[in-house]
GROMACS .gro file of C-alpha atoms in nm:
model
  471
    1MET     CA    1   2.174   0.862   1.283
    2CYS     CA    2   1.896   1.094   1.135
    3ALA     CA    3   1.941   1.463   1.029
    4GLN     CA    4   1.771   1.566   1.324
    5GLN     CA    5   1.984   1.479   1.560
    6LYS     CA    6   2.285   1.689   1.410
    7LYS     CA    7   2.392   2.049   1.513
    8ARG     CA    8   2.282   2.327   1.333
    9THR     CA    9   2.433   2.571   1.182
   10GLY     CA   10   2.431   2.853   0.937
   11SER     CA   11   2.159   3.022   0.725
   12ARG     CA   12   1.956   2.746   0.713
   13GLN     CA   13   1.811   2.814   1.082
   14ASP     CA   14   1.568   3.039   0.902
   15LEU     CA   15   1.401   2.748   0.707
   16GLU     CA   16   1.356   2.546   1.047
   17ARG     CA   17   1.168   2.527   1.392
   18HIS     CA   18   1.371   2.414   1.634
   19ILE     CA   19   1.227   2.246   1.922
   20GLU     CA   20   1.432   2.089   2.202
   21MET     CA   21   1.306   1.884   2.518
   22SER     CA   22   1.364   1.615   2.704
   23GLY     CA   23   1.301   1.276   2.546
   24SER     CA   24   1.092   1.148   2.755
   25LYS     CA   25   0.840   1.498   2.747
   26LYS     CA   26   0.860   1.500   2.354
   27TRP     CA   27   0.735   1.152   2.348
   28ALA     CA   28   0.499   1.152   2.604
   29THR     CA   29   0.355   1.452   2.424
   30LEU     CA   30   0.340   1.231   2.089
   31THR     CA   31   0.088   0.952   2.194
   32GLN     CA   32  -0.056   1.134   2.492
   33LYS     CA   33  -0.098   0.777   2.692
   34LYS     CA   34   0.288   0.713   2.750
   35LYS     CA   35   0.416   0.844   3.109
   36ASP     CA   36   0.726   1.021   3.155
   37LEU     CA   37   1.078   0.850   3.001
   38SER     CA   38   1.440   0.935   3.082
   39GLU     CA   39   1.481   1.278   3.115
   40SER     CA   40   1.864   1.257   3.041
   41ASN     CA   41   1.762   1.188   2.679
   42SER     CA   42   1.760   1.518   2.443
   43TYR     CA   43   1.584   1.464   2.128
   44ARG     CA   44   1.599   1.737   1.839
   45GLU     CA   45   1.289   1.822   1.583
   46TRP     CA   46   1.398   2.012   1.265
   47ARG     CA   47   1.028   2.039   1.071
   48ILE     CA   48   1.161   2.150   0.718
   49GLY     CA   49   0.862   2.291   0.530
   50THR     CA   50   0.549   2.232   0.655
   51PRO     CA   51   0.345   1.975   0.460
   52ASN     CA   52  -0.037   2.147   0.489
   53SER     CA   53  -0.090   1.982   0.147
   54TYR     CA   54  -0.100   1.670   0.309
   55SER     CA   55  -0.424   1.744   0.492
   56ARG     CA   56  -0.620   1.814   0.179
   57MET     CA   57  -0.562   1.481   0.030
   58THR     CA   58  -0.884   1.272  -0.019
   59ALA     CA   59  -0.913   0.868  -0.077
   60VAL     CA   60  -0.933   0.915  -0.376
   61GLU     CA   61  -0.658   1.116  -0.463
   62GLU     CA   62  -0.339   0.934  -0.417
   63GLU     CA   63  -0.103   1.215  -0.572
   64VAL     CA   64   0.242   1.275  -0.493
   65PRO     CA   65   0.226   1.512  -0.181
   66SER     CA   66   0.348   1.856  -0.278
   67TRP     CA   67   0.566   1.880   0.005
   68LEU     CA   68   0.790   1.626  -0.111
   69ASN     CA   69   0.963   1.843  -0.364
   70ASP     CA   70   1.327   1.973  -0.425
   71GLY     CA   71   1.356   2.216  -0.183
   72PHE     CA   72   1.217   1.990   0.098
   73LEU     CA   73   1.478   1.735  -0.036
   74GLN     CA   74   1.771   2.000  -0.082
   75GLU     CA   75   1.740   2.089   0.292
   76ILE     CA   76   1.719   1.692   0.423
   77LEU     CA   77   2.040   1.640   0.228
   78ARG     CA   78   2.223   1.904   0.332
   79GLU     CA   79   2.167   1.788   0.700
   80PHE     CA   80   2.183   1.376   0.662
   81LEU     CA   81   2.537   1.404   0.472
   82ASP     CA   82   2.620   1.715   0.676
   83ASP     CA   83   2.714   1.908   0.338
   84PRO     CA   84   2.540   2.281   0.337
   85VAL     CA   85   2.601   2.343  -0.016
   86ILE     CA   86   2.437   2.049  -0.160
   87THR     CA   87   2.220   2.150  -0.441
   88VAL     CA   88   1.931   1.921  -0.591
   89VAL     CA   89   1.938   1.893  -0.966
   90GLN     CA   90   1.647   1.707  -1.023
   91SER     CA   91   1.452   1.443  -0.807
   92SER     CA   92   1.158   1.166  -0.894
   93VAL     CA   93   0.896   1.001  -0.657
   94LYS     CA   94   0.710   0.674  -0.727
   95ASP     CA   95   0.558   0.405  -0.503
   96ALA     CA   96   0.752   0.241  -0.332
   97VAL     CA   97   0.590  -0.063  -0.312
   98ALA     CA   98   0.328  -0.277  -0.545
   99LYS     CA   99  -0.046  -0.247  -0.494
  100GLY     CA  100  -0.074  -0.540  -0.209
  101GLU     CA  101   0.256  -0.536  -0.054
  102ASN     CA  102   0.203  -0.261   0.208
  103PHE     CA  103  -0.101  -0.246   0.421
  104ILE     CA  104  -0.127   0.024   0.680
  105SER     CA  105   0.099   0.298   0.520
  106LYS     CA  106   0.166   0.464   0.226
  107LEU     CA  107   0.544   0.474   0.077
  108TYR     CA  108   0.736   0.668  -0.157
  109LYS     CA  109   1.090   0.606  -0.340
  110VAL     CA  110   1.225   0.908  -0.366
  111THR     CA  111   1.527   0.943  -0.598
  112VAL     CA  112   1.779   1.243  -0.585
  113GLU     CA  113   2.026   1.375  -0.832
  114PHE     CA  114   2.249   1.638  -0.643
  115LYS     CA  115   2.585   1.860  -0.661
  116ASP     CA  116   2.772   1.767  -0.342
  117ARG     CA  117   3.056   2.054  -0.217
  118ARG     CA  118   3.311   1.905  -0.437
  119GLU     CA  119   3.085   1.947  -0.747
  120GLU     CA  120   3.064   1.607  -0.831
  121TYR     CA  121   2.745   1.436  -0.923
  122GLN     CA  122   2.567   1.218  -0.721
  123LYS     CA  123   2.242   0.991  -0.681
  124ARG     CA  124   2.066   0.862  -0.409
  125SER     CA  125   1.721   0.691  -0.325
  126PHE     CA  126   1.544   0.680  -0.012
  127ILE     CA  127   1.223   0.563   0.118
  128THR     CA  128   0.952   0.803   0.265
  129LYS     CA  129   0.646   0.655   0.490
  130ILE     CA  130   0.363   0.870   0.562
  131LEU     CA  131  -0.004   0.785   0.660
  132PRO     CA  132  -0.257   0.652   0.485
  133PHE     CA  133  -0.477   0.884   0.230
  134THR     CA  134  -0.781   0.743   0.281
  135GLU     CA  135  -0.947   0.964   0.595
  136GLU     CA  136  -1.083   0.740   0.829
  137THR     CA  137  -0.765   0.486   0.817
  138ARG     CA  138  -0.542   0.839   0.839
  139LYS     CA  139  -0.754   0.951   1.154
  140ILE     CA  140  -0.677   0.589   1.317
  141PHE     CA  141  -0.309   0.588   1.279
  142SER     CA  142  -0.270   0.952   1.373
  143GLU     CA  143  -0.377   0.858   1.721
  144SER     CA  144  -0.215   0.542   1.716
  145SER     CA  145   0.145   0.470   1.867
  146ALA     CA  146   0.236   0.300   1.522
  147PHE     CA  147   0.417   0.605   1.351
  148PRO     CA  148   0.605   0.751   1.707
  149SER     CA  149   0.692   0.399   1.803
  150GLU     CA  150   0.874   0.367   1.461
  151ILE     CA  151   1.021   0.692   1.488
  152ARG     CA  152   1.146   0.666   1.781
  153MET     CA  153   1.303   0.298   1.732
  154LEU     CA  154   1.489   0.408   1.410
  155SER     CA  155   1.573   0.739   1.535
  156ASP     CA  156   1.694   0.633   1.898
  157THR     CA  157   1.635   0.282   2.025
  158LEU     CA  158   1.792   0.072   1.739
  159PRO     CA  159   2.105   0.277   1.709
  160LYS     CA  160   2.154   0.262   2.084
  161MET     CA  161   2.118  -0.125   2.046
  162TYR     CA  162   2.370  -0.148   1.752
  163SER     CA  163   2.598   0.076   1.948
  164LEU     CA  164   2.616  -0.160   2.220
  165ILE     CA  165   2.687  -0.458   1.986
  166ASP     CA  166   2.965  -0.286   1.787
  167LYS     CA  167   3.139  -0.168   2.103
  168ALA     CA  168   3.134  -0.541   2.202
  169ALA     CA  169   3.234  -0.648   1.915
  170PRO     CA  170   3.374  -0.393   1.677
  171GLY     CA  171   3.298  -0.437   1.320
  172ARG     CA  172   3.197  -0.788   1.361
  173TYR     CA  173   2.816  -0.688   1.313
  174LYS     CA  174   2.576  -0.492   1.074
  175GLU     CA  175   2.326  -0.238   1.186
  176PHE     CA  176   1.941  -0.397   1.217
  177GLY     CA  177   1.768  -0.151   1.001
  178PRO     CA  178   1.772   0.117   0.753
  179LYS     CA  179   1.895   0.469   0.859
  180CYS     CA  180   1.641   0.690   0.966
  181VAL     CA  181   1.712   1.032   0.730
  182TYR     CA  182   1.444   1.261   0.863
  183PHE     CA  183   1.130   1.238   1.094
  184LYS     CA  184   0.839   1.414   1.149
  185ASP     CA  185   0.700   1.325   1.466
  186THR     CA  186   0.361   1.500   1.491
  187SER     CA  187   0.055   1.425   1.295
  188PRO     CA  188   0.048   1.373   0.982
  189PHE     CA  189   0.391   1.190   1.055
  190ILE     CA  190   0.663   1.140   0.775
  191LEU     CA  191   0.955   0.916   0.823
  192MET     CA  192   1.247   0.903   0.548
  193MET     CA  193   1.519   0.648   0.570
  194GLU     CA  194   1.775   0.466   0.346
  195ASP     CA  195   1.657   0.272   0.043
  196LEU     CA  196   1.852  -0.026   0.127
  197CYS     CA  197   1.791  -0.149  -0.230
  198ASP     CA  198   2.063   0.109  -0.327
  199GLN     CA  199   2.263  -0.115  -0.088
  200GLY     CA  200   2.208  -0.425  -0.290
  201PHE     CA  201   1.898  -0.528  -0.034
  202LYS     CA  202   1.646  -0.732  -0.206
  203MET     CA  203   1.317  -0.871  -0.080
  204ALA     CA  204   1.248  -1.217  -0.076
  205GLU     CA  205   0.904  -1.346  -0.295
  206ARG     CA  206   0.668  -1.395   0.013
  207ARG     CA  207   0.444  -1.689  -0.171
  208LYS     CA  208   0.781  -1.892  -0.230
  209GLY     CA  209   0.834  -1.912   0.160
  210LEU     CA  210   1.216  -1.874   0.281
  211ASN     CA  211   1.450  -2.147   0.282
  212LEU     CA  212   1.674  -2.251   0.563
  213GLU     CA  213   1.964  -2.045   0.508
  214HIS     CA  214   1.723  -1.738   0.527
  215CYS     CA  215   1.565  -1.887   0.818
  216LEU     CA  216   1.857  -1.930   1.031
  217MET     CA  217   1.993  -1.596   0.893
  218VAL     CA  218   1.659  -1.457   1.015
  219MET     CA  219   1.731  -1.625   1.401
  220ARG     CA  220   2.057  -1.460   1.457
  221ALA     CA  221   1.961  -1.145   1.382
  222LEU     CA  222   1.674  -1.165   1.581
  223GLY     CA  223   1.869  -1.297   1.869
  224ARG     CA  224   2.076  -1.021   1.868
  225PHE     CA  225   1.768  -0.767   1.820
  226HIS     CA  226   1.639  -0.906   2.120
  227ALA     CA  227   1.989  -0.928   2.349
  228SER     CA  228   2.083  -0.548   2.268
  229SER     CA  229   1.680  -0.448   2.309
  230PHE     CA  230   1.722  -0.594   2.657
  231VAL     CA  231   2.036  -0.472   2.780
  232VAL     CA  232   1.914  -0.078   2.651
  233GLN     CA  233   1.612  -0.140   2.809
  234GLU     CA  234   1.776  -0.241   3.141
  235GLU     CA  235   2.000   0.071   3.099
  236ASP     CA  236   1.678   0.302   3.025
  237PRO     CA  237   1.384   0.108   3.234
  238ILE     CA  238   1.133   0.331   3.155
  239LEU     CA  239   1.168   0.273   2.771
  240ALA     CA  240   0.957  -0.043   2.822
  241GLU     CA  241   0.652   0.175   2.929
  242PHE     CA  242   0.700   0.371   2.638
  243TYR     CA  243   0.697   0.046   2.407
  244LYS     CA  244   0.398  -0.105   2.641
  245ASP     CA  245   0.154  -0.067   2.371
  246ASN     CA  246   0.121  -0.172   1.995
  247SER     CA  247  -0.181  -0.148   1.743
  248VAL     CA  248  -0.247  -0.477   1.865
  249THR     CA  249  -0.368  -0.369   2.168
  250GLU     CA  250  -0.416  -0.008   2.223
  251ASP     CA  251  -0.740   0.158   2.191
  252ALA     CA  252  -0.732   0.345   1.928
  253THR     CA  253  -0.671   0.093   1.672
  254VAL     CA  254  -0.839  -0.196   1.838
  255PRO     CA  255  -1.159  -0.165   1.645
  256LEU     CA  256  -1.013  -0.181   1.312
  257LEU     CA  257  -0.838  -0.477   1.402
  258GLU     CA  258  -1.110  -0.652   1.544
  259GLY     CA  259  -1.305  -0.569   1.224
  260LEU     CA  260  -0.974  -0.689   1.011
  261LEU     CA  261  -1.010  -1.019   1.260
  262SER     CA  262  -1.356  -1.137   1.176
  263PHE     CA  263  -1.340  -1.041   0.846
  264SER     CA  264  -1.033  -1.246   0.748
  265LEU     CA  265  -1.152  -1.507   1.046
  266LYS     CA  266  -1.486  -1.529   0.887
  267ALA     CA  267  -1.340  -1.577   0.518
  268MET     CA  268  -1.116  -1.865   0.691
  269THR     CA  269  -1.377  -2.066   0.881
  270SER     CA  270  -1.605  -2.049   0.515
  271ALA     CA  271  -1.322  -2.165   0.342
  272VAL     CA  272  -1.229  -2.471   0.581
  273GLU     CA  273  -1.559  -2.556   0.625
  274SER     CA  274  -1.598  -2.680   0.266
  275TRP     CA  275  -1.318  -2.948   0.333
  276PRO     CA  276  -1.480  -3.300   0.341
  277ASP     CA  277  -1.513  -3.456   0.639
  278VAL     CA  278  -1.313  -3.285   0.860
  279GLY     CA  279  -1.429  -2.920   0.756
  280ALA     CA  280  -1.764  -2.871   0.984
  281THR     CA  281  -1.560  -2.970   1.318
  282TYR     CA  282  -1.242  -2.739   1.203
  283ALA     CA  283  -1.488  -2.430   1.135
  284ALA     CA  284  -1.669  -2.493   1.428
  285LYS     CA  285  -1.385  -2.454   1.656
  286LEU     CA  286  -1.244  -2.134   1.486
  287ARG     CA  287  -1.598  -1.958   1.537
  288VAL     CA  288  -1.599  -2.052   1.920
  289ARG     CA  289  -1.201  -1.903   1.929
  290GLY     CA  290  -1.294  -1.600   1.740
  291GLU     CA  291  -1.572  -1.462   2.028
  292THR     CA  292  -1.303  -1.408   2.253
  293ILE     CA  293  -0.963  -1.365   2.067
  294MET     CA  294  -0.922  -0.997   2.079
  295ALA     CA  295  -0.917  -1.018   2.478
  296ASP     CA  296  -0.738  -1.305   2.452
  297LEU     CA  297  -0.470  -1.120   2.282
  298LYS     CA  298  -0.464  -0.843   2.474
  299LYS     CA  299  -0.386  -1.063   2.791
  300LEU     CA  300  -0.128  -1.301   2.590
  301MET     CA  301   0.123  -0.971   2.467
  302LYS     CA  302   0.149  -0.803   2.860
  303PRO     CA  303   0.496  -0.871   2.961
  304ASP     CA  304   0.400  -1.185   3.276
  305GLY     CA  305   0.613  -1.261   3.551
  306ASN     CA  306   0.903  -1.384   3.291
  307PRO     CA  307   1.215  -1.228   3.389
  308PHE     CA  308   1.312  -1.267   3.006
  309ASN     CA  309   1.118  -0.978   2.837
  310VAL     CA  310   1.291  -0.776   2.489
  311LEU     CA  311   1.142  -0.542   2.256
  312ILE     CA  312   0.994  -0.760   2.000
  313HIS     CA  313   0.999  -0.664   1.629
  314GLY     CA  314   0.613  -0.699   1.638
  315ASP     CA  315   0.573  -0.754   1.238
  316LEU     CA  316   0.821  -1.002   1.178
  317TRP     CA  317   0.722  -1.153   0.836
  318VAL     CA  318   0.872  -1.200   0.495
  319ASN     CA  319   0.785  -0.854   0.385
  320ASN     CA  320   0.982  -0.702   0.669
  321MET     CA  321   1.307  -0.813   0.598
  322MET     CA  322   1.537  -0.756   0.327
  323PHE     CA  323   1.838  -0.959   0.208
  324LYS     CA  324   2.185  -0.924   0.056
  325TYR     CA  325   2.341  -1.208  -0.128
  326ASP     CA  326   2.670  -1.267  -0.266
  327GLU     CA  327   2.713  -1.184  -0.614
  328VAL     CA  328   2.925  -1.479  -0.670
  329THR     CA  329   2.741  -1.754  -0.517
  330GLY     CA  330   2.418  -1.639  -0.454
  331GLY     CA  331   2.438  -1.764  -0.095
  332VAL     CA  332   2.233  -1.478   0.184
  333GLN     CA  333   2.491  -1.278   0.335
  334GLU     CA  334   2.349  -1.020   0.521
  335ILE     CA  335   1.976  -0.940   0.659
  336LYS     CA  336   1.797  -0.603   0.776
  337PHE     CA  337   1.489  -0.561   0.959
  338ILE     CA  338   1.226  -0.276   0.815
  339ASP     CA  339   0.907  -0.159   0.945
  340PHE     CA  340   0.898  -0.125   1.328
  341GLN     CA  341   0.534  -0.008   1.359
  342LEU     CA  342   0.431  -0.282   1.599
  343THR     CA  343   0.765  -0.277   1.823
  344ARG     CA  344   0.661  -0.354   2.207
  345TYR     CA  345   0.805  -0.483   2.515
  346THR     CA  346   0.718  -0.838   2.568
  347SER     CA  347   0.807  -1.214   2.519
  348PRO     CA  348   1.056  -1.270   2.273
  349ALA     CA  349   0.796  -1.606   2.181
  350LEU     CA  350   0.623  -1.368   2.011
  351ASP     CA  351   0.818  -1.270   1.736
  352LEU     CA  352   0.929  -1.624   1.710
  353HIS     CA  353   0.582  -1.790   1.666
  354TYR     CA  354   0.504  -1.455   1.458
  355PHE     CA  355   0.770  -1.524   1.183
  356ILE     CA  356   0.782  -1.927   1.192
  357GLN     CA  357   0.400  -1.934   1.120
  358THR     CA  358   0.434  -1.747   0.825
  359SER     CA  359   0.716  -1.711   0.664
  360PRO     CA  360   0.953  -2.008   0.611
  361SER     CA  361   0.847  -2.247   0.335
  362GLU     CA  362   0.675  -2.555   0.404
  363GLU     CA  363   0.974  -2.782   0.392
  364VAL     CA  364   1.151  -2.569   0.667
  365SER     CA  365   0.834  -2.497   0.872
  366VAL     CA  366   0.733  -2.874   0.890
  367ALA     CA  367   1.099  -3.024   0.922
  368HIS     CA  368   1.299  -2.765   1.073
  369THR     CA  369   1.117  -2.540   1.359
  370ASP     CA  370   1.322  -2.735   1.658
  371LYS     CA  371   1.660  -2.588   1.482
  372LEU     CA  372   1.533  -2.284   1.439
  373LEU     CA  373   1.472  -2.203   1.759
  374LYS     CA  374   1.783  -2.386   1.873
  375GLU     CA  375   1.991  -2.103   1.623
  376TYR     CA  376   1.799  -1.808   1.792
  377HIS     CA  377   1.877  -1.935   2.141
  378LYS     CA  378   2.261  -1.997   2.059
  379GLU     CA  379   2.260  -1.651   1.947
  380LEU     CA  380   2.080  -1.485   2.161
  381SER     CA  381   2.276  -1.608   2.442
  382LYS     CA  382   2.623  -1.526   2.263
  383SER     CA  383   2.499  -1.193   2.237
  384MET     CA  384   2.428  -1.207   2.620
  385GLU     CA  385   2.753  -1.311   2.704
  386LEU     CA  386   2.932  -1.062   2.471
  387LEU     CA  387   2.730  -0.772   2.620
  388GLY     CA  388   2.804  -0.883   2.962
  389ARG     CA  389   2.443  -1.058   3.069
  390GLY     CA  390   2.538  -1.388   3.045
  391ASP     CA  391   2.383  -1.465   3.371
  392LYS     CA  392   2.055  -1.310   3.286
  393VAL     CA  393   1.972  -1.527   2.942
  394ILE     CA  394   1.673  -1.753   2.932
  395SER     CA  395   1.753  -2.129   2.926
  396PHE     CA  396   1.661  -2.319   2.620
  397GLN     CA  397   1.416  -2.535   2.803
  398ASP     CA  398   1.233  -2.202   2.945
  399LEU     CA  399   1.239  -2.062   2.597
  400LEU     CA  400   1.039  -2.361   2.456
  401ASP     CA  401   0.819  -2.336   2.775
  402GLU     CA  402   0.778  -1.963   2.666
  403TYR     CA  403   0.713  -2.085   2.308
  404GLU     CA  404   0.438  -2.316   2.433
  405ARG     CA  405   0.271  -2.072   2.636
  406LYS     CA  406   0.225  -1.824   2.389
  407TYR     CA  407   0.098  -2.023   2.089
  408LEU     CA  408  -0.223  -1.834   2.075
  409TYR     CA  409  -0.026  -1.553   1.868
  410CYS     CA  410   0.031  -1.848   1.606
  411PHE     CA  411  -0.360  -1.803   1.565
  412PHE     CA  412  -0.314  -1.435   1.534
  413ALA     CA  413  -0.012  -1.490   1.241
  414ILE     CA  414  -0.235  -1.727   1.050
  415VAL     CA  415  -0.565  -1.544   1.066
  416ILE     CA  416  -0.420  -1.194   0.992
  417ILE     CA  417  -0.088  -1.248   0.817
  418LEU     CA  418  -0.095  -1.617   0.625
  419PRO     CA  419  -0.343  -1.513   0.378
  420MET     CA  420  -0.174  -1.224   0.278
  421VAL     CA  421   0.170  -1.372   0.246
  422LEU     CA  422  -0.008  -1.634   0.009
  423SER     CA  423  -0.207  -1.384  -0.176
  424ASP     CA  424  -0.206  -1.349  -0.544
  425PRO     CA  425   0.027  -1.022  -0.597
  426SER     CA  426  -0.224  -0.936  -0.873
  427ASP     CA  427  -0.522  -0.943  -0.683
  428GLY     CA  428  -0.370  -0.630  -0.439
  429PHE     CA  429  -0.481  -0.659  -0.089
  430ASP     CA  430  -0.674  -0.349   0.009
  431LEU     CA  431  -0.768  -0.315   0.369
  432GLU     CA  432  -0.960   0.002   0.405
  433MET     CA  433  -1.179  -0.111   0.065
  434SER     CA  434  -1.234  -0.458   0.180
  435LEU     CA  435  -1.400  -0.368   0.532
  436GLN     CA  436  -1.589  -0.113   0.364
  437LYS     CA  437  -1.771  -0.326   0.074
  438GLU     CA  438  -2.058  -0.576   0.151
  439ASP     CA  439  -1.887  -0.852  -0.093
  440SER     CA  440  -1.557  -0.872   0.010
  441THR     CA  441  -1.628  -1.152   0.306
  442THR     CA  442  -1.756  -1.369   0.013
  443LYS     CA  443  -1.456  -1.255  -0.226
  444LEU     CA  444  -1.213  -1.319   0.007
  445ASP     CA  445  -1.415  -1.624   0.093
  446ASN     CA  446  -1.397  -1.778  -0.251
  447ASP     CA  447  -1.029  -1.629  -0.279
  448MET     CA  448  -0.910  -1.840   0.019
  449ALA     CA  449  -1.096  -2.133  -0.089
  450LYS     CA  450  -0.916  -2.147  -0.448
  451ASN     CA  451  -0.556  -2.061  -0.306
  452GLU     CA  452  -0.443  -2.445  -0.294
  453THR     CA  453  -0.103  -2.307  -0.082
  454LEU     CA  454  -0.304  -2.166   0.188
  455MET     CA  455  -0.544  -2.462   0.211
  456LYS     CA  456  -0.267  -2.699   0.244
  457ALA     CA  457  -0.073  -2.484   0.483
  458LEU     CA  458  -0.423  -2.485   0.703
  459LYS     CA  459  -0.448  -2.854   0.660
  460ARG     CA  460  -0.090  -2.848   0.844
  461ILE     CA  461  -0.137  -2.628   1.112
  462LEU     CA  462  -0.497  -2.648   1.218
  463PRO     CA  463  -0.467  -3.017   1.384
  464ILE     CA  464  -0.169  -2.856   1.567
  465LEU     CA  465  -0.327  -2.542   1.716
  466VAL     CA  466  -0.605  -2.854   1.780
  467THR     CA  467  -0.369  -3.044   2.033
  468LYS     CA  468  -0.228  -2.755   2.189
  469GLY     CA  469  -0.521  -2.660   2.271
  470VAL     CA  470  -0.533  -2.293   2.101
  471ILE     CA  471  -0.872  -2.392   1.875
   0.00000   0.00000   0.00000
């Protein structure tokens, strides 16, 4: 649970601004688009320090924010660990991910050495997420639901989801994601969470694709995630209103997404057009599909008459999950989901398409998609039964039908995410700089055409999209 949710005591009160209001009003204020949520929920924000220096950063000043210092970290640790006498000895801050591995946030790995109430020295690491540095991107995402949604997921909704599962089967399952350590839910947003690396979790190498063992674990975790979110939303129906939009459909970010879609689709079309025999045909189909893709995506992502809607992760690809392995056998033991900025209330089929089209190895994609869907449904059904909602679970046939109806989302994942998944890490994908440079599309054309793994994947996937009537 977040440090903000613990009761405040002692002399620290002069360091904080206490804001206590109903969850519905607080979160509605954040986005200015959300309707009132449940009046029964109560949230606290403890704003420790004022990161005014952040607002002075420019696109070229990618330095560590001055507010991310020992004093700030000491107060957060005292809250998070419920130890009012913690003293920070030293701290260090560095980029949390390599260039090209994160696309809409700035991530820092913060390592803190401190002395606790027992006079013992400890060392902890945390991941701190803030808005991008560049002025234009920061403006877009300061008006978006992306950060408020992730903050609420980590600080409130995910803990509720896990609590349901753990209450029904004590100790059997692990939490879905990292614990929230600190958040500031007004712009400029700040989110600090556990560094899962400290617990032995690792990211998979995205270009290799996940093997069957990893993919089956993802499906089981996703089944529990969707089932528990169904029950949480059923118990608090207005949550669906809060999570009704994400960055794919909301006004603040649609222009950016349209630009990215157009940028990537043009490059992909150009690369595909160079194929002998069939290239011109596929290129023409891609161009036609691109004319209406944004409007069609908006319709696709809205909850329809399907009675089984859930909170989807929304950005479920290999970079947004971490795995823990058995030290002896090397087998995968545990999974955590990360990055909940695109969470929304809609069809579970969207998460399934997004993951299956971007993250498994070629072997798994070709031979085991049905097995993945069956494993997902098996765990979904088991979890719904465990939570006392077995009569409300979608049937496997209905799931397959829903998966077919949502095939357009596969196109979105392929155009936006697949080139990132299969790109060379040394290239370092820079979203905003790519959109601003006139020669970027030509460069991306060449990069895609030269990427044999991507071209092989497209040669396998595009015929399927034609058969399904997507292009």
